[in-house]
Amino acid sequence: MICKYGALYRNKNQIPKSNKSPHLASFFNYKERAVAIKLKDLSDYRDYFKETFDRRVAMFFDLVHRKLISKKEILTHLKYICERHVVLYENKYYVQKRGIPQGLNISAIISSFYYATLEEKYLGFLRKETPGEANLLMRLTDDYLFVTTDMNKAILVIKRLLQCAKDNNFEINEEKVKTNFPVGLMNGKILKMNSDQEVLSKA
């Protein structure tokens, strides 16, 4: 369900010191937002009307507009965004063939769904809890942080991510892969940095 909300807030236009009364609308700005959730309190409005909260005067409205959107409609729009995005470059128009449009709010969501699917396939084993062991996997866009009490599992995560990249035709910048234990990467393979073969052999 899509809901519409509005915000009316004072702009920076000064009231002139003259006998002529300007139109009241010239001193206010109005914006609308369409969101997929129902805003319940002021903190919710703050998230969707951030630019209005530095104003001294602001009014928020529930426009009582509700629109149901089917799964088919959502997928149709997503497919259009992914397959028919047009880019203007040096006065020429090009249809983007690879990747998703940068800058669109929906792009980050599409990317997150894509990564989540790969994570479930290649890193799903991390869901299984082991007594006495702690694991934490976090991702921001395409940057990962993995914290664990088991070094073998850390190496296994690296191996799985390398395999994921190979299977899905993308590359991992090996120079950006950092660990707090002696192991390195080269050409998509894990290299031993010291004589600690037991740790690597268990991975």
CSV table of C-alpha atoms in Angstrom, one decimal:
chain,number,residue,atom,x,y,z
A,1,MET,CA,0.0,0.0,0.0
A,2,ILE,CA,1.3,3.4,-1.0
A,3,CYS,CA,0.4,6.4,1.3
A,4,LYS,CA,0.8,10.1,0.6
A,5,TYR,CA,1.8,12.8,3.1
A,6,GLY,CA,2.4,16.5,2.8
A,7,ALA,CA,4.5,19.1,4.6
A,8,LEU,CA,3.9,22.9,4.5
A,9,TYR,CA,6.8,25.0,5.9
A,10,ARG,CA,8.0,28.6,6.0
A,11,ASN,CA,10.6,29.5,3.4
A,12,LYS,CA,13.2,32.3,3.6
A,13,ASN,CA,11.2,35.0,1.7
A,14,GLN,CA,11.0,38.1,3.8
A,15,ILE,CA,7.7,40.0,4.3
A,16,PRO,CA,8.1,43.4,2.6
A,17,LYS,CA,7.6,46.6,4.5
A,18,SER,CA,5.0,48.1,2.2
A,19,ASN,CA,1.3,48.6,2.0
A,20,LYS,CA,1.0,46.0,-0.8
A,21,SER,CA,0.2,42.6,0.6
A,22,PRO,CA,1.9,39.8,-1.3
A,23,HIS,CA,0.2,36.4,-1.8
A,24,LEU,CA,0.5,34.3,1.4
A,25,ALA,CA,1.6,31.3,-0.7
A,26,SER,CA,4.9,33.0,-1.6
A,27,PHE,CA,6.1,32.6,2.0
A,28,PHE,CA,5.6,28.9,2.2
A,29,ASN,CA,6.9,25.7,0.4
A,30,TYR,CA,4.9,22.6,0.1
A,31,LYS,CA,6.2,19.0,-0.5
A,32,GLU,CA,4.6,15.6,-0.8
A,33,ARG,CA,6.0,12.2,-0.1
A,34,ALA,CA,4.7,8.8,-1.2
A,35,VAL,CA,5.8,6.0,1.1
A,36,ALA,CA,5.0,2.4,1.6
A,37,ILE,CA,4.3,2.6,5.3
A,38,LYS,CA,1.9,4.5,7.5
A,39,LEU,CA,3.5,7.4,9.3
A,40,LYS,CA,2.3,7.4,12.9
A,41,ASP,CA,4.2,10.1,14.9
A,42,LEU,CA,6.5,13.0,14.5
A,43,SER,CA,9.7,10.8,14.4
A,44,ASP,CA,8.3,9.1,11.3
A,45,TYR,CA,7.7,12.4,9.6
A,46,ARG,CA,11.2,13.4,10.5
A,47,ASP,CA,12.6,10.6,8.4
A,48,TYR,CA,10.7,11.5,5.3
A,49,PHE,CA,10.7,15.3,5.6
A,50,LYS,CA,14.2,15.9,6.9
A,51,GLU,CA,14.6,19.2,5.1
A,52,THR,CA,11.6,20.7,6.9
A,53,PHE,CA,12.9,20.1,10.5
A,54,ASP,CA,15.4,23.0,10.4
A,55,ARG,CA,12.4,25.3,9.9
A,56,ARG,CA,10.7,27.2,12.7
A,57,VAL,CA,7.3,26.6,11.3
A,58,ALA,CA,6.1,23.4,9.7
A,59,MET,CA,2.8,21.6,9.3
A,60,PHE,CA,2.4,17.9,8.3
A,61,PHE,CA,-0.6,16.3,6.7
A,62,ASP,CA,-1.9,12.9,6.1
A,63,LEU,CA,-3.4,13.3,2.6
A,64,VAL,CA,-5.6,10.2,3.2
A,65,HIS,CA,-4.4,8.8,-0.1
A,66,ARG,CA,-4.1,5.0,-0.2
A,67,LYS,CA,-3.2,3.0,-3.3
A,68,LEU,CA,-2.8,-0.8,-3.4
A,69,ILE,CA,0.0,-2.0,-5.7
A,70,SER,CA,0.3,-5.6,-6.7
A,71,LYS,CA,3.4,-7.7,-6.8
A,72,LYS,CA,3.1,-7.9,-10.6
A,73,GLU,CA,3.1,-4.1,-10.9
A,74,ILE,CA,6.2,-3.8,-8.6
A,75,LEU,CA,8.1,-6.3,-10.7
A,76,THR,CA,7.1,-4.6,-13.9
A,77,HIS,CA,8.5,-1.3,-12.7
A,78,LEU,CA,11.7,-2.9,-11.4
A,79,LYS,CA,12.2,-4.7,-14.7
A,80,TYR,CA,11.7,-1.4,-16.6
A,81,ILE,CA,14.3,0.4,-14.4
A,82,CYS,CA,16.8,-2.4,-14.9
A,83,GLU,CA,16.4,-2.9,-18.6
A,84,ARG,CA,15.4,0.5,-20.0
A,85,HIS,CA,17.5,3.1,-18.1
A,86,VAL,CA,18.7,5.8,-20.6
A,87,VAL,CA,21.9,7.8,-20.0
A,88,LEU,CA,22.7,11.1,-21.6
A,89,TYR,CA,26.4,11.5,-22.4
A,90,GLU,CA,27.9,14.2,-24.7
A,91,ASN,CA,24.5,15.0,-26.2
A,92,LYS,CA,23.8,11.3,-27.1
A,93,TYR,CA,21.4,8.9,-25.5
A,94,TYR,CA,22.5,5.4,-24.5
A,95,VAL,CA,20.5,2.5,-23.0
A,96,GLN,CA,22.3,1.1,-20.0
A,97,LYS,CA,23.0,-2.6,-20.6
A,98,ARG,CA,24.9,-3.6,-17.4
A,99,GLY,CA,24.2,-2.9,-13.8
A,100,ILE,CA,21.5,-0.7,-12.3
A,101,PRO,CA,21.0,3.1,-12.4
A,102,GLN,CA,23.1,4.9,-9.8
A,103,GLY,CA,21.5,7.6,-7.7
A,104,LEU,CA,18.0,6.1,-7.6
A,105,ASN,CA,16.7,5.2,-4.1
A,106,ILE,CA,15.4,1.9,-5.4
A,107,SER,CA,18.9,0.9,-6.8
A,108,ALA,CA,20.2,0.4,-3.2
A,109,ILE,CA,17.3,-1.8,-2.4
A,110,ILE,CA,17.7,-3.9,-5.6
A,111,SER,CA,21.4,-4.3,-4.9
A,112,SER,CA,20.7,-5.3,-1.3
A,113,PHE,CA,18.2,-8.0,-2.4
A,114,TYR,CA,20.8,-9.3,-4.9
A,115,TYR,CA,23.6,-9.5,-2.3
A,116,ALA,CA,21.2,-11.1,0.2
A,117,THR,CA,20.4,-13.9,-2.3
A,118,LEU,CA,24.1,-14.6,-2.8
A,119,GLU,CA,24.8,-14.4,0.9
A,120,GLU,CA,22.1,-17.1,1.6
A,121,LYS,CA,23.7,-19.3,-1.0
A,122,TYR,CA,27.4,-19.0,-0.2
A,123,LEU,CA,27.4,-17.9,3.5
A,124,GLY,CA,24.2,-19.5,4.7
A,125,PHE,CA,26.3,-21.9,6.9
A,126,LEU,CA,26.9,-19.0,9.3
A,127,ARG,CA,23.2,-19.3,10.5
A,128,LYS,CA,24.1,-22.5,12.2
A,129,GLU,CA,25.1,-21.7,15.8
A,130,THR,CA,28.1,-23.5,17.4
A,131,PRO,CA,28.4,-23.6,21.2
A,132,GLY,CA,31.2,-21.4,22.5
A,133,GLU,CA,31.6,-19.6,19.1
A,134,ALA,CA,30.5,-16.1,18.1
A,135,ASN,CA,30.1,-14.8,14.6
A,136,LEU,CA,28.9,-11.5,13.2
A,137,LEU,CA,28.5,-10.7,9.5
A,138,MET,CA,27.7,-7.1,8.5
A,139,ARG,CA,27.4,-5.5,5.1
A,140,LEU,CA,27.1,-1.8,3.9
A,141,THR,CA,26.2,-1.8,0.2
A,142,ASP,CA,29.1,-4.1,-1.1
A,143,ASP,CA,31.5,-3.8,1.8
A,144,TYR,CA,31.6,-6.7,4.3
A,145,LEU,CA,32.8,-7.0,7.9
A,146,PHE,CA,33.1,-10.4,9.4
A,147,VAL,CA,33.9,-10.8,13.1
A,148,THR,CA,34.4,-14.3,14.6
A,149,THR,CA,36.1,-16.2,17.4
A,150,ASP,CA,37.1,-19.0,14.9
A,151,MET,CA,39.9,-18.2,12.5
A,152,ASN,CA,39.1,-21.2,10.4
A,153,LYS,CA,35.6,-19.9,9.8
A,154,ALA,CA,37.0,-16.5,8.8
A,155,ILE,CA,39.2,-18.1,6.2
A,156,LEU,CA,36.2,-20.2,5.0
A,157,VAL,CA,34.1,-17.0,4.6
A,158,ILE,CA,36.9,-15.5,2.4
A,159,LYS,CA,37.0,-18.7,0.3
A,160,ARG,CA,33.2,-18.7,-0.2
A,161,LEU,CA,33.2,-15.0,-1.2
A,162,LEU,CA,36.0,-15.7,-3.7
A,163,GLN,CA,33.9,-18.6,-5.1
A,164,CYS,CA,30.8,-16.4,-5.2
A,165,ALA,CA,32.7,-13.8,-7.3
A,166,LYS,CA,34.0,-16.5,-9.7
A,167,ASP,CA,30.6,-18.1,-10.1
A,168,ASN,CA,28.8,-14.8,-10.7
A,169,ASN,CA,31.4,-13.0,-12.9
A,170,PHE,CA,32.4,-10.1,-10.7
A,171,GLU,CA,35.7,-9.3,-9.1
A,172,ILE,CA,36.9,-8.7,-5.5
A,173,ASN,CA,39.5,-6.0,-5.0
A,174,GLU,CA,42.1,-8.2,-3.2
A,175,GLU,CA,44.0,-5.2,-2.0
A,176,LYS,CA,41.0,-4.1,0.1
A,177,VAL,CA,40.6,-7.4,1.8
A,178,LYS,CA,42.0,-6.9,5.3
A,179,THR,CA,42.4,-9.4,8.1
A,180,ASN,CA,44.0,-9.4,11.6
A,181,PHE,CA,45.6,-12.7,11.0
A,182,PRO,CA,48.4,-13.7,8.5
A,183,VAL,CA,46.7,-14.6,5.3
A,184,GLY,CA,46.7,-13.0,1.8
A,185,LEU,CA,45.0,-13.2,-1.6
A,186,MET,CA,46.4,-13.4,-5.1
A,187,ASN,CA,44.4,-14.1,-8.3
A,188,GLY,CA,41.4,-15.3,-6.4
A,189,LYS,CA,43.3,-17.8,-4.2
A,190,ILE,CA,44.3,-17.7,-0.5
A,191,LEU,CA,48.0,-17.6,0.1
A,192,LYS,CA,49.8,-18.8,3.3
A,193,MET,CA,51.7,-15.9,4.8
A,194,ASN,CA,53.5,-18.1,7.4
A,195,SER,CA,54.0,-21.7,8.4
A,196,ASP,CA,50.6,-22.0,10.2
A,197,GLN,CA,49.4,-24.8,7.8
A,198,GLU,CA,47.1,-26.3,10.4
A,199,VAL,CA,44.7,-23.3,10.3
A,200,LEU,CA,44.6,-23.2,6.5
A,201,SER,CA,44.3,-27.0,6.1
A,202,LYS,CA,41.1,-27.0,8.2
A,203,ALA,CA,39.5,-24.4,6.1
